[in-house]
PDB file of C-alpha atoms in Angstrom:
ATOM      1  CA  MET A1153      74.446  97.823 151.630  1.00 48.00           C
ATOM      2  CA  THR A1154      75.630  95.306 148.146  1.00 47.00           C
ATOM      3  CA  SER A1155      73.054  97.182 146.074  1.00 47.00           C
ATOM      4  CA  LYS A1156      74.552 100.733 146.924  1.00 42.00           C
ATOM      5  CA  ARG A1157      77.843  99.285 146.449  1.00 40.00           C
ATOM      6  CA  ALA A1158      76.522  97.799 142.496  1.00 40.00           C
ATOM      7  CA  ARG A1159      74.886 101.092 141.688  1.00 41.00           C
ATOM      8  CA  PHE A1160      78.431 103.077 142.402  1.00 35.00           C
ATOM      9  CA  ALA A1161      80.681 100.863 140.671  1.00 34.00           C
ATOM     10  CA  ALA A1162      77.448 100.977 137.564  1.00 38.00           C
ATOM     11  CA  CYS A1163      77.760 104.081 137.440  1.00 39.00           C
ATOM     12  CA  THR A1164      81.251 104.827 138.071  1.00 33.00           C
ATOM     13  CA  ILE A1165      81.993 102.051 135.146  1.00 34.00           C
ATOM     14  CA  GLY A1166      79.488 104.173 133.202  1.00 39.00           C
ATOM     15  CA  ALA A1167      81.413 107.238 133.763  1.00 35.00           C
ATOM     16  CA  LEU A1168      84.236 105.964 132.790  1.00 33.00           C
ATOM     17  CA  THR A1169      82.653 104.959 130.320  1.00 33.00           C
ATOM     18  CA  ALA A1170      81.392 108.094 128.988  1.00 35.00           C
ATOM     19  CA  GLY A1171      84.477 109.610 129.469  1.00 35.00           C
ATOM     20  CA  VAL A1172      86.416 107.256 126.836  1.00 31.00           C
ATOM     21  CA  LEU A1173      84.259 107.681 124.477  1.00 30.00           C
ATOM     22  CA  ALA A1174      84.678 111.758 124.705  1.00 31.00           C
ATOM     23  CA  LEU A1175      87.968 111.857 124.531  1.00 30.00           C
ATOM     24  CA  SER A1176      88.368 109.210 121.282  1.00 30.00           C
ATOM     25  CA  ALA A1177      85.689 111.351 119.359  1.00 31.00           C
ATOM     26  CA  THR A1178      88.010 114.126 119.695  1.00 34.00           C
ATOM     27  CA  PRO A1179      90.741 114.180 116.905  1.00 33.00           C
ATOM     28  CA  ALA A1180      94.270 112.873 117.813  1.00 39.00           C
ATOM     29  CA  SER A1181      97.118 115.293 118.330  1.00 45.00           C
ATOM     30  CA  ALA A1182     100.494 114.657 117.018  1.00 50.00           C
ATOM     31  CA  SER A1183     102.166 113.069 119.532  1.00 48.00           C
ATOM     32  CA  GLY A1184     105.124 114.501 121.254  1.00 52.00           C
ATOM     33  CA  THR A1185     103.695 117.900 120.382  1.00 55.00           C
ATOM     34  CA  TYR A1186     104.244 121.207 122.623  1.00 58.00           C
ATOM     35  CA  SER A1187     101.562 122.866 121.274  1.00 65.00           C
ATOM     36  CA  GLY A1188      99.431 120.116 120.815  1.00 73.00           C
ATOM     37  CA  LEU A1189      98.210 121.199 117.287  1.00 82.00           C
ATOM     38  CA  ASP A1190      98.061 118.950 114.232  1.00 90.00           C
ATOM     39  CA  TYR A1191     100.051 120.790 112.217  1.00 90.00           C
ATOM     40  CA  VAL A1192     103.245 122.944 111.542  1.00 93.00           C
ATOM     41  CA  TYR A1193     101.793 126.244 113.060  1.00 89.00           C
ATOM     42  CA  GLY A1194     101.604 129.958 112.976  1.00 88.00           C
ATOM     43  CA  GLY A1195     100.234 133.054 114.232  1.00 84.00           C
ATOM     44  CA  GLY A1196     101.004 137.410 114.031  1.00 79.00           C
ATOM     45  CA  VAL A1197     104.660 137.864 113.528  1.00 76.00           C
ATOM     46  CA  PHE A1198     106.638 134.728 112.310  1.00 77.00           C
ATOM     47  CA  ALA A1199     109.489 135.346 114.402  1.00 76.00           C
ATOM     48  CA  ASP A1200     108.815 132.576 116.903  1.00 83.00           C
ATOM     49  CA  ASP A1201     106.500 130.632 115.096  1.00 88.00           C
ATOM     50  CA  TRP A1202     108.432 127.402 115.315  1.00 92.00           C
ATOM     51  CA  ASP A1203     109.127 127.745 119.154  1.00 90.00           C
ATOM     52  CA  ASN A1204     106.356 125.020 120.351  1.00 89.00           C
ATOM     53  CA  GLU A1205     106.101 122.341 117.240  1.00 92.00           C
ATOM     54  CA  GLY A1206     106.527 118.551 118.429  1.00 91.00           C
ATOM     55  CA  ILE A1207     108.844 116.423 117.985  1.00 93.00           C
ATOM     56  CA  VAL A1208     109.967 114.538 114.915  1.00 95.00           C
ATOM     57  CA  ASP A1209     112.248 111.123 114.892  1.00 96.00           C
ATOM     58  CA  THR A1210     112.267 107.622 114.969  1.00 96.00           C
ATOM     59  CA  GLY A1211     109.556 107.155 117.827  1.00 94.00           C
ATOM     60  CA  HIS A1212     107.641 109.964 117.071  1.00 93.00           C
ATOM     61  CA  ASN A1213     105.539 111.203 113.845  1.00 93.00           C
ATOM     62  CA  LYS A1214     107.938 109.549 112.482  1.00 95.00           C
ATOM     63  CA  GLN A1215     106.094 108.985 109.156  1.00 96.00           C
ATOM     64  CA  SER A1216     104.579 112.519 108.299  1.00 96.00           C
ATOM     65  CA  ASN A1217     104.820 115.097 106.389  1.00 96.00           C
ATOM     66  CA  ALA A1218     106.009 117.470 109.372  1.00 96.00           C
ATOM     67  CA  THR A1219     108.880 115.433 109.077  1.00 97.00           C
ATOM     68  CA  CYS A1220     109.314 115.684 105.584  1.00 96.00           C
ATOM     69  CA  LEU A1221     109.829 120.099 106.212  1.00 97.00           C
ATOM     70  CA  TRP A1222     112.192 118.569 108.284  1.00 97.00           C
ATOM     71  CA  GLN A1223     113.611 117.296 106.066  1.00 97.00           C
ATOM     72  CA  LYS A1224     113.833 120.209 103.420  1.00 96.00           C
ATOM     73  CA  ILE A1225     115.240 121.951 105.829  1.00 97.00           C
ATOM     74  CA  LEU A1226     118.071 119.497 106.491  1.00 98.00           C
ATOM     75  CA  TRP A1227     118.611 119.763 102.330  1.00 97.00           C
ATOM     76  CA  ALA A1228     118.453 123.244 102.489  1.00 98.00           C
ATOM     77  CA  ASP A1229     121.360 123.589 104.926  1.00 98.00           C
ATOM     78  CA  GLY A1230     123.036 120.874 103.179  1.00 98.00           C
ATOM     79  CA  GLU A1231     122.789 117.693 105.608  1.00 98.00           C
ATOM     80  CA  LEU A1232     120.355 115.368 103.792  1.00 98.00           C
ATOM     81  CA  ALA A1233     120.220 114.756  99.543  1.00 96.00           C
ATOM     82  CA  ALA A1234     117.367 115.650  97.940  1.00 94.00           C
ATOM     83  CA  SER A1235     116.418 111.527  97.581  1.00 94.00           C
ATOM     84  CA  GLY A1236     116.426 111.276 101.510  1.00 95.00           C
ATOM     85  CA  ILE A1237     113.169 113.959 101.563  1.00 94.00           C
ATOM     86  CA  ASP A1238     110.506 111.515 101.594  1.00 94.00           C
ATOM     87  CA  GLY A1239     108.677 112.370 104.706  1.00 95.00           C
ATOM     88  CA  GLU A1240     110.243 108.548 106.911  1.00 97.00           C
ATOM     89  CA  PHE A1241     111.885 109.807 109.603  1.00 97.00           C
ATOM     90  CA  GLY A1242     115.005 106.700 109.114  1.00 97.00           C
ATOM     91  CA  SER A1243     118.070 106.539 110.186  1.00 98.00           C
ATOM     92  CA  ASN A1244     119.857 108.958 107.636  1.00 98.00           C
ATOM     93  CA  THR A1245     117.512 111.528 108.592  1.00 98.00           C
ATOM     94  CA  ALA A1246     118.716 111.516 112.358  1.00 98.00           C
ATOM     95  CA  ALA A1247     122.172 111.587 111.564  1.00 98.00           C
ATOM     96  CA  ALA A1248     121.801 114.638 109.506  1.00 98.00           C
ATOM     97  CA  THR A1249     118.953 116.114 112.374  1.00 98.00           C
ATOM     98  CA  ALA A1250     122.552 115.498 114.433  1.00 98.00           C
ATOM     99  CA  ARG A1251     124.684 116.903 111.807  1.00 98.00           C
ATOM    100  CA  TRP A1252     122.279 120.198 112.100  1.00 98.00           C
ATOM    101  CA  GLN A1253     122.371 120.266 115.220  1.00 97.00           C
ATOM    102  CA  THR A1254     125.638 120.052 115.954  1.00 97.00           C
ATOM    103  CA  LYS A1255     126.351 123.274 112.858  1.00 97.00           C
ATOM    104  CA  PHE A1256     123.654 125.502 114.947  1.00 96.00           C
ATOM    105  CA  GLN A1257     124.354 124.399 118.026  1.00 96.00           C
ATOM    106  CA  VAL A1258     121.463 122.799 119.729  1.00 94.00           C
ATOM    107  CA  GLY A1259     122.096 119.460 121.348  1.00 90.00           C
ATOM    108  CA  SER A1260     123.023 116.804 118.799  1.00 92.00           C
ATOM    109  CA  ASP A1261     120.182 113.741 119.771  1.00 95.00           C
ATOM    110  CA  GLY A1262     118.764 113.112 116.571  1.00 96.00           C
ATOM    111  CA  SER A1263     115.557 113.895 117.661  1.00 96.00           C
ATOM    112  CA  ALA A1264     113.870 117.461 116.092  1.00 96.00           C
ATOM    113  CA  GLY A1265     112.077 118.808 119.117  1.00 93.00           C
ATOM    114  CA  GLN A1266     111.747 122.170 120.207  1.00 92.00           C
ATOM    115  CA  ASN A1267     115.074 123.278 120.596  1.00 94.00           C
ATOM    116  CA  THR A1268     115.824 122.322 116.788  1.00 96.00           C
ATOM    117  CA  TRP A1269     112.753 123.764 115.574  1.00 95.00           C
ATOM    118  CA  THR A1270     112.906 127.002 117.398  1.00 93.00           C
ATOM    119  CA  ALA A1271     116.657 127.426 115.495  1.00 96.00           C
ATOM    120  CA  ALA A1272     115.548 126.489 113.297  1.00 96.00           C
ATOM    121  CA  GLY A1273     112.578 129.052 112.981  1.00 93.00           C
ATOM    122  CA  ASN A1274     115.223 131.374 113.395  1.00 93.00           C
ATOM    123  CA  TRP A1275     116.018 131.498 109.558  1.00 93.00           C
ATOM    124  CA  LEU A1276     112.128 131.817 108.449  1.00 90.00           C
ATOM    125  CA  ARG A1277     111.966 135.135 106.023  1.00 87.00           C
ATOM    126  CA  ASN A1278     109.712 137.565 104.674  1.00 81.00           C
ATOM    127  CA  SER A1279     109.496 137.568 101.107  1.00 74.00           C
ATOM    128  CA  ASP A1280     112.054 140.949 100.723  1.00 66.00           C
ATOM    129  CA  TYR A1281     113.951 137.963 103.270  1.00 59.00           C
ATOM    130  CA  GLY A1282     113.168 140.316 106.455  1.00 59.00           C
ATOM    131  CA  THR A1283     112.333 139.411 109.584  1.00 60.00           C
ATOM    132  CA  SER A1284     108.987 141.157 110.493  1.00 58.00           C
ATOM    133  CA  GLY A1285     105.853 141.241 109.171  1.00 60.00           C
ATOM    134  CA  ASN A1286     103.238 137.978 109.315  1.00 62.00           C
ATOM    135  CA  THR A1287     104.259 136.707 105.319  1.00 73.00           C
ATOM    136  CA  VAL A1288     106.371 133.824 105.436  1.00 76.00           C
ATOM    137  CA  ALA A1289     108.306 133.164 102.305  1.00 81.00           C
ATOM    138  CA  TYR A1290     111.692 131.399 102.630  1.00 88.00           C
ATOM    139  CA  TYR A1291     113.797 129.746 104.677  1.00 93.00           C
ATOM    140  CA  ILE A1292     116.589 130.564 104.469  1.00 93.00           C
ATOM    141  CA  GLY A1293     119.764 127.395 104.574  1.00 97.00           C
ATOM    142  CA  THR A1294     123.293 127.429 104.936  1.00 97.00           C
ATOM    143  CA  SER A1295     123.116 125.631 100.894  1.00 97.00           C
ATOM    144  CA  HIS A1296     119.749 126.198  99.926  1.00 96.00           C
ATOM    145  CA  VAL A1297     117.005 128.552 100.461  1.00 94.00           C
ATOM    146  CA  ILE A1298     112.782 127.093 100.557  1.00 93.00           C
ATOM    147  CA  SER A1299     109.832 127.767  99.989  1.00 91.00           C
ATOM    148  CA  VAL A1300     107.160 128.251 103.117  1.00 92.00           C
ATOM    149  CA  SER A1301     104.443 129.735 103.143  1.00 89.00           C
ATOM    150  CA  ARG A1302     101.459 130.134 106.157  1.00 88.00           C
ATOM    151  CA  ASP A1303      98.280 130.043 104.972  1.00 87.00           C
ATOM    152  CA  SER A1304      95.130 132.004 106.892  1.00 86.00           C
ATOM    153  CA  ASP A1305      94.991 129.030 109.250  1.00 89.00           C
ATOM    154  CA  GLY A1306      98.605 129.807 110.590  1.00 89.00           C
ATOM    155  CA  TYR A1307      99.291 125.826 108.679  1.00 91.00           C
ATOM    156  CA  TYR A1308     102.240 125.482 107.624  1.00 93.00           C
ATOM    157  CA  HIS A1309     103.033 125.189 103.423  1.00 93.00           C
ATOM    158  CA  PHE A1310     105.886 123.987 101.197  1.00 93.00           C
ATOM    159  CA  THR A1311     107.089 121.527  98.021  1.00 88.00           C
ATOM    160  CA  ASP A1312     107.961 118.153  98.565  1.00 80.00           C
ATOM    161  CA  GLY A1313     110.761 116.570  96.852  1.00 74.00           C
ATOM    162  CA  ASP A1314     108.924 116.022  93.880  1.00 79.00           C
ATOM    163  CA  GLY A1315     107.416 119.739  93.899  1.00 83.00           C
ATOM    164  CA  SER A1316     104.127 118.917  95.105  1.00 88.00           C
ATOM    165  CA  GLY A1317     102.530 121.334  97.482  1.00 92.00           C
ATOM    166  CA  ARG A1318     102.021 120.026 100.911  1.00 94.00           C
ATOM    167  CA  ILE A1319     100.766 120.751 104.488  1.00 95.00           C
ATOM    168  CA  ALA A1320     103.249 120.215 106.919  1.00 96.00           C
ATOM    169  CA  GLY A1321     101.057 117.513 109.379  1.00 95.00           C
ATOM    170  CA  TYR A1322     102.141 115.359 111.981  1.00 94.00           C
ATOM    171  CA  ASN A1323      99.218 112.366 111.375  1.00 92.00           C
ATOM    172  CA  TYR A1324      99.547 111.514 107.854  1.00 93.00           C
ATOM    173  CA  ARG A1325     102.146 111.464 105.011  1.00 95.00           C
ATOM    174  CA  THR A1326     101.512 112.845 101.742  1.00 94.00           C
ATOM    175  CA  CYS A1327     104.732 113.734 100.158  1.00 88.00           C
ATOM    176  CA  SER A1328     107.663 112.031  98.738  1.00 78.00           C
TER     177      SER A1328
END
């Protein structure tokens, strides 16, 4: 009976090890995402593109290009200075996010989660400032208009604080 237990234990350990290795081989998804994708993403008509984005705050995706895009939105709506667009979600970005949430009547917790991204997505427009079609070209802020685009894979592009083109990903930070 002991040898059966030993074989069973060895098989169980082997299966668990294989499962862990398989999980570690898959690409990491963004922490705190709803869509499970690594990028700010959309497809089809863009009206609901940002309804399932991941969380950016002081505990999730704190240093990322998705945070940098969020900071651009805060700037466009007059809640963050251009110098604050750095891809680092710190206390200034949290305070600006809470003000933005109050302005747009979203639960004010200083974290850009699903409801906050959904509210921001309501201000995406195409090149003629319309809301129909598949081409995204602008985010219409209360203070500024920013250019955004969605490529053929559905990934959102924007320019960072220095004017360099970036893809809004959750797992890396290249913006400045």
